[in-house]
């Protein structure tokens, strides 16, 4: 199996056929919580464009990926710190996963809560159960850090700030919505800094980034100046929510690691995101009780 397989399973129900995942339409427009301060007023959740259901494609996609899951027992290297699994003598590695949340004005507070809940539920299903992030595990464990961005970038928690999944879930749920512009380049610049031992990053683990955003950058550092450094630090995945122009699609494709089709995923809207997640949960059962980290 390929090196990035574990996080692909993180997006189990969200892999949409790439040539169907993007719709040609207008670019997103950020707004401000207080339009009197300039900028467009934030829309209500009901003002976001509705799309037709694609349940038949959703089901086919979920079934296709589930059929590829072949759970195996992770083989830790007990002589290494924290039982970290080494690439040379194992079938898998534990993760240091950095989550980047778009908190710009175009999302709105309601949709920001949907994104947070999606992340919370996904992390809860990581293998091994009952807690893939427990620092009390003898054989090693995963870590998660989180930053959010809009006109500013805010570090919410480091890789070693939380000791288990309950603490991680509580930290994610407490993240406040910011509103503002979309300074994606600044977020990527901060992401590079996060992959440092002072932030709890470990050597010998997989370093991965998962960004969730509803559109392209409209402020901040030029992407071309920060993306090479980020790609050198970590494997980058993206979940894009919305629809984009040809130039927008090109920019979003530049965010992720190669091959693009294995790292960039898209859904049409937040309603579709919820439907996909509900269908994914219906597929979890005795044969596939969790999302495997095995590569």
PDB file of C-alpha atoms in Angstrom:
ATOM      1  CA  UNK A   1       0.000   0.000   0.000  1.00  0.00           C
ATOM      2  CA  UNK A   2       1.159   3.515  -0.607  1.00  0.00           C
ATOM      3  CA  UNK A   3       2.651   5.733   2.078  1.00  0.00           C
ATOM      4  CA  UNK A   4      -0.298   8.092   2.319  1.00  0.00           C
ATOM      5  CA  UNK A   5      -2.937   5.385   2.626  1.00  0.00           C
ATOM      6  CA  UNK A   6      -3.771   5.970   6.258  1.00  0.00           C
ATOM      7  CA  UNK A   7      -4.933   9.569   5.829  1.00  0.00           C
ATOM      8  CA  UNK A   8      -6.787   8.668   2.642  1.00  0.00           C
ATOM      9  CA  UNK A   9      -8.880   6.445   4.890  1.00  0.00           C
ATOM     10  CA  UNK A  10      -9.384   9.479   7.114  1.00  0.00           C
ATOM     11  CA  UNK A  11     -11.315  10.891   4.174  1.00  0.00           C
ATOM     12  CA  UNK A  12     -13.116   7.608   3.692  1.00  0.00           C
ATOM     13  CA  UNK A  13     -16.426   8.971   2.496  1.00  0.00           C
ATOM     14  CA  UNK A  14     -15.156  12.197   0.991  1.00  0.00           C
ATOM     15  CA  UNK A  15     -13.142  11.063  -2.006  1.00  0.00           C
ATOM     16  CA  UNK A  16     -15.134  12.405  -4.930  1.00  0.00           C
ATOM     17  CA  UNK A  17     -14.027  11.485  -8.444  1.00  0.00           C
ATOM     18  CA  UNK A  18     -11.599  14.307  -9.217  1.00  0.00           C
ATOM     19  CA  UNK A  19     -13.005  15.385 -12.543  1.00  0.00           C
ATOM     20  CA  UNK A  20     -16.452  15.686 -10.957  1.00  0.00           C
ATOM     21  CA  UNK A  21     -15.432  17.246  -7.657  1.00  0.00           C
ATOM     22  CA  UNK A  22     -15.097  20.820  -8.865  1.00  0.00           C
ATOM     23  CA  UNK A  23     -17.825  22.928 -10.420  1.00  0.00           C
ATOM     24  CA  UNK A  24     -17.005  25.966 -12.523  1.00  0.00           C
ATOM     25  CA  UNK A  25     -18.585  28.964 -10.827  1.00  0.00           C
ATOM     26  CA  UNK A  26     -17.681  32.262  -9.186  1.00  0.00           C
ATOM     27  CA  UNK A  27     -14.882  32.603  -6.625  1.00  0.00           C
ATOM     28  CA  UNK A  28     -15.820  32.726  -2.971  1.00  0.00           C
ATOM     29  CA  UNK A  29     -16.217  36.149  -1.361  1.00  0.00           C
ATOM     30  CA  UNK A  30     -15.179  36.655   2.236  1.00  0.00           C
ATOM     31  CA  UNK A  31     -17.284  38.763   4.526  1.00  0.00           C
ATOM     32  CA  UNK A  32     -16.945  40.498   7.862  1.00  0.00           C
ATOM     33  CA  UNK A  33     -19.032  39.846  10.948  1.00  0.00           C
ATOM     34  CA  UNK A  34     -19.626  43.592  11.135  1.00  0.00           C
ATOM     35  CA  UNK A  35     -20.217  44.956   7.611  1.00  0.00           C
ATOM     36  CA  UNK A  36     -20.036  48.520   8.918  1.00  0.00           C
ATOM     37  CA  UNK A  37     -16.286  47.998   9.148  1.00  0.00           C
ATOM     38  CA  UNK A  38     -16.194  47.484   5.349  1.00  0.00           C
ATOM     39  CA  UNK A  39     -16.579  44.299   3.347  1.00  0.00           C
ATOM     40  CA  UNK A  40     -19.559  42.114   2.527  1.00  0.00           C
ATOM     41  CA  UNK A  41     -21.934  41.118   5.350  1.00  0.00           C
ATOM     42  CA  UNK A  42     -21.791  37.457   6.294  1.00  0.00           C
ATOM     43  CA  UNK A  43     -24.581  35.355   4.756  1.00  0.00           C
ATOM     44  CA  UNK A  44     -26.838  33.197   6.851  1.00  0.00           C
ATOM     45  CA  UNK A  45     -26.426  29.445   6.618  1.00  0.00           C
ATOM     46  CA  UNK A  46     -29.591  29.214   4.501  1.00  0.00           C
ATOM     47  CA  UNK A  47     -28.165  31.537   1.864  1.00  0.00           C
ATOM     48  CA  UNK A  48     -25.501  29.093   0.742  1.00  0.00           C
ATOM     49  CA  UNK A  49     -26.201  27.548  -2.648  1.00  0.00           C
ATOM     50  CA  UNK A  50     -28.020  24.213  -2.589  1.00  0.00           C
ATOM     51  CA  UNK A  51     -26.901  21.299  -4.789  1.00  0.00           C
ATOM     52  CA  UNK A  52     -28.701  18.184  -5.907  1.00  0.00           C
ATOM     53  CA  UNK A  53     -28.036  15.060  -3.884  1.00  0.00           C
ATOM     54  CA  UNK A  54     -25.376  12.693  -5.225  1.00  0.00           C
ATOM     55  CA  UNK A  55     -26.176   9.827  -2.885  1.00  0.00           C
ATOM     56  CA  UNK A  56     -25.678   7.147  -5.534  1.00  0.00           C
ATOM     57  CA  UNK A  57     -22.145   8.360  -6.176  1.00  0.00           C
ATOM     58  CA  UNK A  58     -21.521   8.744  -2.452  1.00  0.00           C
ATOM     59  CA  UNK A  59     -22.464   5.137  -1.774  1.00  0.00           C
ATOM     60  CA  UNK A  60     -20.368   3.813  -4.638  1.00  0.00           C
ATOM     61  CA  UNK A  61     -17.356   5.817  -3.474  1.00  0.00           C
ATOM     62  CA  UNK A  62     -17.643   4.676   0.132  1.00  0.00           C
ATOM     63  CA  UNK A  63     -18.040   1.030  -0.840  1.00  0.00           C
ATOM     64  CA  UNK A  64     -15.074   1.223  -3.218  1.00  0.00           C
ATOM     65  CA  UNK A  65     -12.726   2.535  -0.538  1.00  0.00           C
ATOM     66  CA  UNK A  66     -14.037   0.251   2.205  1.00  0.00           C
ATOM     67  CA  UNK A  67     -13.258  -2.742  -0.013  1.00  0.00           C
ATOM     68  CA  UNK A  68      -9.585  -1.696  -0.007  1.00  0.00           C
ATOM     69  CA  UNK A  69      -9.282  -1.789   3.791  1.00  0.00           C
ATOM     70  CA  UNK A  70      -7.229  -4.748   4.977  1.00  0.00           C
ATOM     71  CA  UNK A  71      -6.740  -4.374   8.728  1.00  0.00           C
ATOM     72  CA  UNK A  72      -3.412  -5.620  10.032  1.00  0.00           C
ATOM     73  CA  UNK A  73      -1.744  -5.459  13.400  1.00  0.00           C
ATOM     74  CA  UNK A  74       0.639  -2.536  13.751  1.00  0.00           C
ATOM     75  CA  UNK A  75       4.193  -3.627  14.505  1.00  0.00           C
ATOM     76  CA  UNK A  76       5.798  -1.195  16.952  1.00  0.00           C
ATOM     77  CA  UNK A  77       9.501  -0.841  17.558  1.00  0.00           C
ATOM     78  CA  UNK A  78       9.571  -1.273  21.351  1.00  0.00           C
ATOM     79  CA  UNK A  79      13.183  -0.099  21.613  1.00  0.00           C
ATOM     80  CA  UNK A  80      12.422   3.358  20.241  1.00  0.00           C
ATOM     81  CA  UNK A  81      11.043   6.302  22.266  1.00  0.00           C
ATOM     82  CA  UNK A  82       7.269   6.069  22.797  1.00  0.00           C
ATOM     83  CA  UNK A  83       7.279   2.852  20.758  1.00  0.00           C
ATOM     84  CA  UNK A  84       7.577   4.885  17.563  1.00  0.00           C
ATOM     85  CA  UNK A  85       7.370   2.669  14.515  1.00  0.00           C
ATOM     86  CA  UNK A  86      10.316   2.915  12.165  1.00  0.00           C
ATOM     87  CA  UNK A  87       9.743   2.861   8.412  1.00  0.00           C
ATOM     88  CA  UNK A  88      12.542   0.371   7.813  1.00  0.00           C
ATOM     89  CA  UNK A  89      11.153  -2.429   9.957  1.00  0.00           C
ATOM     90  CA  UNK A  90       7.393  -1.995  10.023  1.00  0.00           C
ATOM     91  CA  UNK A  91       4.243  -1.701   7.963  1.00  0.00           C
ATOM     92  CA  UNK A  92       3.137   1.604   9.460  1.00  0.00           C
ATOM     93  CA  UNK A  93       3.986   4.759  11.334  1.00  0.00           C
ATOM     94  CA  UNK A  94       2.210   6.809  13.928  1.00  0.00           C
ATOM     95  CA  UNK A  95       1.165  10.310  12.927  1.00  0.00           C
ATOM     96  CA  UNK A  96       1.891  13.850  13.965  1.00  0.00           C
ATOM     97  CA  UNK A  97      -1.108  15.392  12.234  1.00  0.00           C
ATOM     98  CA  UNK A  98      -1.533  19.162  11.884  1.00  0.00           C
ATOM     99  CA  UNK A  99      -5.110  20.281  11.199  1.00  0.00           C
ATOM    100  CA  UNK A 100      -5.595  23.679   9.536  1.00  0.00           C
ATOM    101  CA  UNK A 101      -9.102  25.149   9.739  1.00  0.00           C
ATOM    102  CA  UNK A 102     -10.306  27.960   7.483  1.00  0.00           C
ATOM    103  CA  UNK A 103     -12.191  30.380   9.749  1.00  0.00           C
ATOM    104  CA  UNK A 104     -12.843  33.120   7.181  1.00  0.00           C
ATOM    105  CA  UNK A 105     -16.018  35.125   6.771  1.00  0.00           C
ATOM    106  CA  UNK A 106     -17.384  33.149   3.841  1.00  0.00           C
ATOM    107  CA  UNK A 107     -17.949  30.086   6.033  1.00  0.00           C
ATOM    108  CA  UNK A 108     -20.120  31.675   8.665  1.00  0.00           C
ATOM    109  CA  UNK A 109     -20.226  30.467  12.283  1.00  0.00           C
ATOM    110  CA  UNK A 110     -22.722  27.676  11.589  1.00  0.00           C
ATOM    111  CA  UNK A 111     -20.601  25.998   8.950  1.00  0.00           C
ATOM    112  CA  UNK A 112     -17.481  26.449  11.061  1.00  0.00           C
ATOM    113  CA  UNK A 113     -19.200  24.379  13.751  1.00  0.00           C
ATOM    114  CA  UNK A 114     -19.998  21.698  11.160  1.00  0.00           C
ATOM    115  CA  UNK A 115     -16.327  21.490  10.197  1.00  0.00           C
ATOM    116  CA  UNK A 116     -15.241  21.199  13.831  1.00  0.00           C
ATOM    117  CA  UNK A 117     -17.758  18.446  14.506  1.00  0.00           C
ATOM    118  CA  UNK A 118     -16.605  16.558  11.431  1.00  0.00           C
ATOM    119  CA  UNK A 119     -12.994  16.659  12.639  1.00  0.00           C
ATOM    120  CA  UNK A 120     -13.976  15.565  16.148  1.00  0.00           C
ATOM    121  CA  UNK A 121     -15.910  12.552  14.879  1.00  0.00           C
ATOM    122  CA  UNK A 122     -13.210  11.558  12.412  1.00  0.00           C
ATOM    123  CA  UNK A 123     -10.427  11.573  14.972  1.00  0.00           C
ATOM    124  CA  UNK A 124     -12.615   9.506  17.303  1.00  0.00           C
ATOM    125  CA  UNK A 125     -12.638   6.690  14.725  1.00  0.00           C
ATOM    126  CA  UNK A 126      -8.881   6.401  14.236  1.00  0.00           C
ATOM    127  CA  UNK A 127      -7.440   2.971  14.940  1.00  0.00           C
ATOM    128  CA  UNK A 128      -6.507   1.526  17.319  1.00  0.00           C
ATOM    129  CA  UNK A 129      -9.635   1.881  19.412  1.00  0.00           C
ATOM    130  CA  UNK A 130     -10.620   2.976  21.973  1.00  0.00           C
ATOM    131  CA  UNK A 131      -8.105   5.861  21.818  1.00  0.00           C
ATOM    132  CA  UNK A 132      -5.497   6.236  19.084  1.00  0.00           C
ATOM    133  CA  UNK A 133      -4.191   9.420  20.744  1.00  0.00           C
ATOM    134  CA  UNK A 134      -3.615   8.073  24.251  1.00  0.00           C
ATOM    135  CA  UNK A 135      -0.157   8.979  25.540  1.00  0.00           C
ATOM    136  CA  UNK A 136      -0.465   6.086  28.000  1.00  0.00           C
ATOM    137  CA  UNK A 137      -0.180   3.526  25.205  1.00  0.00           C
ATOM    138  CA  UNK A 138       2.812   1.201  25.540  1.00  0.00           C
ATOM    139  CA  UNK A 139       3.248   0.730  21.808  1.00  0.00           C
ATOM    140  CA  UNK A 140       3.021   4.299  20.574  1.00  0.00           C
ATOM    141  CA  UNK A 141       0.289   6.746  19.704  1.00  0.00           C
ATOM    142  CA  UNK A 142      -0.712   9.560  17.381  1.00  0.00           C
ATOM    143  CA  UNK A 143      -0.621  13.293  18.039  1.00  0.00           C
ATOM    144  CA  UNK A 144      -2.663  16.166  16.664  1.00  0.00           C
ATOM    145  CA  UNK A 145      -2.122  19.926  16.559  1.00  0.00           C
ATOM    146  CA  UNK A 146      -4.460  22.593  15.230  1.00  0.00           C
ATOM    147  CA  UNK A 147      -4.245  26.106  13.829  1.00  0.00           C
ATOM    148  CA  UNK A 148      -7.021  28.217  12.359  1.00  0.00           C
ATOM    149  CA  UNK A 149      -6.757  31.157  10.012  1.00  0.00           C
ATOM    150  CA  UNK A 150      -8.642  34.054   8.486  1.00  0.00           C
ATOM    151  CA  UNK A 151      -7.101  37.538   8.422  1.00  0.00           C
ATOM    152  CA  UNK A 152      -4.872  36.247  11.213  1.00  0.00           C
ATOM    153  CA  UNK A 153      -3.418  32.850  12.078  1.00  0.00           C
ATOM    154  CA  UNK A 154      -4.096  31.447  15.527  1.00  0.00           C
ATOM    155  CA  UNK A 155      -2.337  28.457  17.050  1.00  0.00           C
ATOM    156  CA  UNK A 156      -4.956  26.574  19.069  1.00  0.00           C
ATOM    157  CA  UNK A 157      -2.901  23.657  20.415  1.00  0.00           C
ATOM    158  CA  UNK A 158       0.462  21.948  19.871  1.00  0.00           C
ATOM    159  CA  UNK A 159       1.155  18.280  19.189  1.00  0.00           C
ATOM    160  CA  UNK A 160       1.842  17.540  22.854  1.00  0.00           C
ATOM    161  CA  UNK A 161      -0.803  19.728  24.516  1.00  0.00           C
ATOM    162  CA  UNK A 162      -3.426  16.963  24.741  1.00  0.00           C
ATOM    163  CA  UNK A 163      -2.911  13.491  26.182  1.00  0.00           C
ATOM    164  CA  UNK A 164      -5.879  11.617  24.722  1.00  0.00           C
ATOM    165  CA  UNK A 165      -8.810  11.851  22.328  1.00  0.00           C
ATOM    166  CA  UNK A 166     -11.143  13.334  24.952  1.00  0.00           C
ATOM    167  CA  UNK A 167      -8.794  16.268  25.501  1.00  0.00           C
ATOM    168  CA  UNK A 168      -8.331  16.741  21.745  1.00  0.00           C
ATOM    169  CA  UNK A 169     -12.107  16.737  21.171  1.00  0.00           C
ATOM    170  CA  UNK A 170     -12.662  19.269  23.936  1.00  0.00           C
ATOM    171  CA  UNK A 171      -9.917  21.513  22.524  1.00  0.00           C
ATOM    172  CA  UNK A 172     -11.408  21.410  19.017  1.00  0.00           C
ATOM    173  CA  UNK A 173     -14.924  22.137  20.247  1.00  0.00           C
ATOM    174  CA  UNK A 174     -13.657  25.204  22.116  1.00  0.00           C
ATOM    175  CA  UNK A 175     -12.044  26.790  19.038  1.00  0.00           C
ATOM    176  CA  UNK A 176     -13.811  30.131  18.410  1.00  0.00           C
ATOM    177  CA  UNK A 177     -14.886  31.335  14.982  1.00  0.00           C
ATOM    178  CA  UNK A 178     -12.847  34.279  13.696  1.00  0.00           C
ATOM    179  CA  UNK A 179     -14.349  35.638  10.461  1.00  0.00           C
ATOM    180  CA  UNK A 180     -12.359  37.844   8.108  1.00  0.00           C
ATOM    181  CA  UNK A 181     -10.281  37.288   4.976  1.00  0.00           C
ATOM    182  CA  UNK A 182      -8.518  34.123   3.760  1.00  0.00           C
ATOM    183  CA  UNK A 183      -4.761  34.466   4.370  1.00  0.00           C
ATOM    184  CA  UNK A 184      -3.891  30.888   3.398  1.00  0.00           C
ATOM    185  CA  UNK A 185      -0.219  31.652   2.748  1.00  0.00           C
ATOM    186  CA  UNK A 186       0.153  32.901   6.309  1.00  0.00           C
ATOM    187  CA  UNK A 187      -1.436  29.670   7.584  1.00  0.00           C
ATOM    188  CA  UNK A 188       1.025  27.566   5.593  1.00  0.00           C
ATOM    189  CA  UNK A 189       3.924  29.666   6.890  1.00  0.00           C
ATOM    190  CA  UNK A 190       2.746  28.952  10.434  1.00  0.00           C
ATOM    191  CA  UNK A 191       2.363  25.267   9.582  1.00  0.00           C
ATOM    192  CA  UNK A 192       6.051  25.066   8.671  1.00  0.00           C
ATOM    193  CA  UNK A 193       6.918  26.459  12.102  1.00  0.00           C
ATOM    194  CA  UNK A 194       4.640  23.943  13.815  1.00  0.00           C
ATOM    195  CA  UNK A 195       6.751  21.008  12.630  1.00  0.00           C
ATOM    196  CA  UNK A 196       9.363  21.565  15.312  1.00  0.00           C
ATOM    197  CA  UNK A 197      10.252  19.611  18.437  1.00  0.00           C
ATOM    198  CA  UNK A 198       9.367  22.660  20.535  1.00  0.00           C
ATOM    199  CA  UNK A 199       5.750  22.175  19.350  1.00  0.00           C
ATOM    200  CA  UNK A 200       5.724  18.493  20.272  1.00  0.00           C
ATOM    201  CA  UNK A 201       6.594  17.123  16.839  1.00  0.00           C
ATOM    202  CA  UNK A 202       8.480  13.834  16.995  1.00  0.00           C
ATOM    203  CA  UNK A 203      11.192  12.409  14.811  1.00  0.00           C
ATOM    204  CA  UNK A 204      10.416   8.998  13.346  1.00  0.00           C
ATOM    205  CA  UNK A 205       6.680   9.656  12.891  1.00  0.00           C
ATOM    206  CA  UNK A 206       4.704  10.561   9.800  1.00  0.00           C
ATOM    207  CA  UNK A 207       4.261  14.308   9.474  1.00  0.00           C
ATOM    208  CA  UNK A 208       1.004  15.250   7.798  1.00  0.00           C
ATOM    209  CA  UNK A 209      -1.150  18.320   7.234  1.00  0.00           C
ATOM    210  CA  UNK A 210      -4.904  18.299   6.686  1.00  0.00           C
ATOM    211  CA  UNK A 211      -6.405  21.644   5.616  1.00  0.00           C
ATOM    212  CA  UNK A 212     -10.152  22.252   5.392  1.00  0.00           C
ATOM    213  CA  UNK A 213     -11.148  25.355   3.432  1.00  0.00           C
ATOM    214  CA  UNK A 214     -13.990  26.746   1.366  1.00  0.00           C
ATOM    215  CA  UNK A 215     -11.915  28.738  -1.092  1.00  0.00           C
ATOM    216  CA  UNK A 216      -8.809  30.391  -2.422  1.00  0.00           C
ATOM    217  CA  UNK A 217      -6.471  32.874  -0.757  1.00  0.00           C
ATOM    218  CA  UNK A 218      -7.173  36.596  -0.929  1.00  0.00           C
ATOM    219  CA  UNK A 219      -4.529  37.971   1.452  1.00  0.00           C
ATOM    220  CA  UNK A 220      -1.292  37.039   3.186  1.00  0.00           C
ATOM    221  CA  UNK A 221       2.036  35.655   2.016  1.00  0.00           C
ATOM    222  CA  UNK A 222       2.342  34.506  -1.616  1.00  0.00           C
ATOM    223  CA  UNK A 223       1.705  30.774  -1.756  1.00  0.00           C
ATOM    224  CA  UNK A 224       4.714  30.220  -3.995  1.00  0.00           C
ATOM    225  CA  UNK A 225       7.030  31.381  -1.208  1.00  0.00           C
ATOM    226  CA  UNK A 226       5.710  29.059   1.507  1.00  0.00           C
ATOM    227  CA  UNK A 227       4.429  25.886  -0.154  1.00  0.00           C
ATOM    228  CA  UNK A 228       7.855  24.419  -1.072  1.00  0.00           C
ATOM    229  CA  UNK A 229       8.946  24.615   2.571  1.00  0.00           C
ATOM    230  CA  UNK A 230       5.690  23.040   3.766  1.00  0.00           C
ATOM    231  CA  UNK A 231       5.864  20.188   1.274  1.00  0.00           C
ATOM    232  CA  UNK A 232       9.428  19.518   2.428  1.00  0.00           C
ATOM    233  CA  UNK A 233       8.176  19.221   6.012  1.00  0.00           C
ATOM    234  CA  UNK A 234       5.001  17.173   5.625  1.00  0.00           C
ATOM    235  CA  UNK A 235       2.570  15.390   3.355  1.00  0.00           C
ATOM    236  CA  UNK A 236      -0.304  17.782   2.678  1.00  0.00           C
ATOM    237  CA  UNK A 237      -3.945  16.793   2.180  1.00  0.00           C
ATOM    238  CA  UNK A 238      -6.888  19.116   1.597  1.00  0.00           C
ATOM    239  CA  UNK A 239     -10.644  18.872   1.845  1.00  0.00           C
ATOM    240  CA  UNK A 240     -12.237  21.626  -0.243  1.00  0.00           C
ATOM    241  CA  UNK A 241     -15.857  22.579   0.311  1.00  0.00           C
ATOM    242  CA  UNK A 242     -17.568  24.535  -2.452  1.00  0.00           C
ATOM    243  CA  UNK A 243     -17.088  25.157  -6.157  1.00  0.00           C
ATOM    244  CA  UNK A 244     -14.347  27.020  -7.971  1.00  0.00           C
ATOM    245  CA  UNK A 245     -13.185  28.589 -11.222  1.00  0.00           C
ATOM    246  CA  UNK A 246     -10.396  27.086 -13.333  1.00  0.00           C
ATOM    247  CA  UNK A 247      -7.838  29.385 -11.697  1.00  0.00           C
ATOM    248  CA  UNK A 248      -9.202  28.501  -8.271  1.00  0.00           C
ATOM    249  CA  UNK A 249      -8.873  24.811  -9.018  1.00  0.00           C
ATOM    250  CA  UNK A 250      -5.257  25.350 -10.069  1.00  0.00           C
ATOM    251  CA  UNK A 251      -4.449  27.171  -6.829  1.00  0.00           C
ATOM    252  CA  UNK A 252      -6.114  24.580  -4.624  1.00  0.00           C
ATOM    253  CA  UNK A 253      -4.264  21.807  -6.433  1.00  0.00           C
ATOM    254  CA  UNK A 254      -0.973  23.504  -5.553  1.00  0.00           C
ATOM    255  CA  UNK A 255      -1.703  23.149  -1.827  1.00  0.00           C
ATOM    256  CA  UNK A 256      -1.368  19.379  -1.694  1.00  0.00           C
ATOM    257  CA  UNK A 257       1.302  16.766  -2.172  1.00  0.00           C
ATOM    258  CA  UNK A 258       1.622  14.774  -5.395  1.00  0.00           C
ATOM    259  CA  UNK A 259      -0.148  12.990  -6.949  1.00  0.00           C
ATOM    260  CA  UNK A 260      -2.889  15.583  -6.609  1.00  0.00           C
ATOM    261  CA  UNK A 261      -5.753  13.125  -7.050  1.00  0.00           C
ATOM    262  CA  UNK A 262      -4.612  11.186  -3.958  1.00  0.00           C
ATOM    263  CA  UNK A 263      -4.394  14.235  -1.721  1.00  0.00           C
ATOM    264  CA  UNK A 264      -7.089  16.704  -2.831  1.00  0.00           C
ATOM    265  CA  UNK A 265     -10.734  15.963  -2.058  1.00  0.00           C
ATOM    266  CA  UNK A 266     -13.845  18.051  -2.664  1.00  0.00           C
ATOM    267  CA  UNK A 267     -17.509  18.214  -1.767  1.00  0.00           C
ATOM    268  CA  UNK A 268     -20.012  20.658  -3.191  1.00  0.00           C
ATOM    269  CA  UNK A 269     -21.355  22.152   0.047  1.00  0.00           C
ATOM    270  CA  UNK A 270     -21.734  21.692   3.776  1.00  0.00           C
ATOM    271  CA  UNK A 271     -25.031  19.855   3.434  1.00  0.00           C
ATOM    272  CA  UNK A 272     -23.288  17.294   1.240  1.00  0.00           C
ATOM    273  CA  UNK A 273     -20.496  17.016   3.789  1.00  0.00           C
ATOM    274  CA  UNK A 274     -22.990  16.068   6.464  1.00  0.00           C
ATOM    275  CA  UNK A 275     -24.693  13.498   4.221  1.00  0.00           C
ATOM    276  CA  UNK A 276     -21.359  11.899   3.373  1.00  0.00           C
ATOM    277  CA  UNK A 277     -20.420  11.681   7.033  1.00  0.00           C
ATOM    278  CA  UNK A 278     -23.747  10.140   7.983  1.00  0.00           C
ATOM    279  CA  UNK A 279     -23.318   7.534   5.286  1.00  0.00           C
ATOM    280  CA  UNK A 280     -19.773   6.783   6.424  1.00  0.00           C
ATOM    281  CA  UNK A 281     -20.964   6.118   9.971  1.00  0.00           C
ATOM    282  CA  UNK A 282     -23.506   3.681   8.622  1.00  0.00           C
ATOM    283  CA  UNK A 283     -20.648   1.650   7.101  1.00  0.00           C
ATOM    284  CA  UNK A 284     -18.748   1.312  10.386  1.00  0.00           C
ATOM    285  CA  UNK A 285     -19.406  -2.111  11.856  1.00  0.00           C
ATOM    286  CA  UNK A 286     -17.861  -5.377  13.094  1.00  0.00           C
ATOM    287  CA  UNK A 287     -15.647  -5.826  10.040  1.00  0.00           C
ATOM    288  CA  UNK A 288     -14.470  -2.192   9.881  1.00  0.00           C
ATOM    289  CA  UNK A 289     -14.933  -0.711  13.374  1.00  0.00           C
ATOM    290  CA  UNK A 290     -12.391   2.079  12.924  1.00  0.00           C
ATOM    291  CA  UNK A 291     -10.306   3.928  10.364  1.00  0.00           C
ATOM    292  CA  UNK A 292      -7.059   2.020  10.079  1.00  0.00           C
ATOM    293  CA  UNK A 293      -3.629   3.667  10.299  1.00  0.00           C
ATOM    294  CA  UNK A 294      -2.029   0.613   8.740  1.00  0.00           C
ATOM    295  CA  UNK A 295      -0.263   1.441   5.481  1.00  0.00           C
TER     296      UNK A 295
END
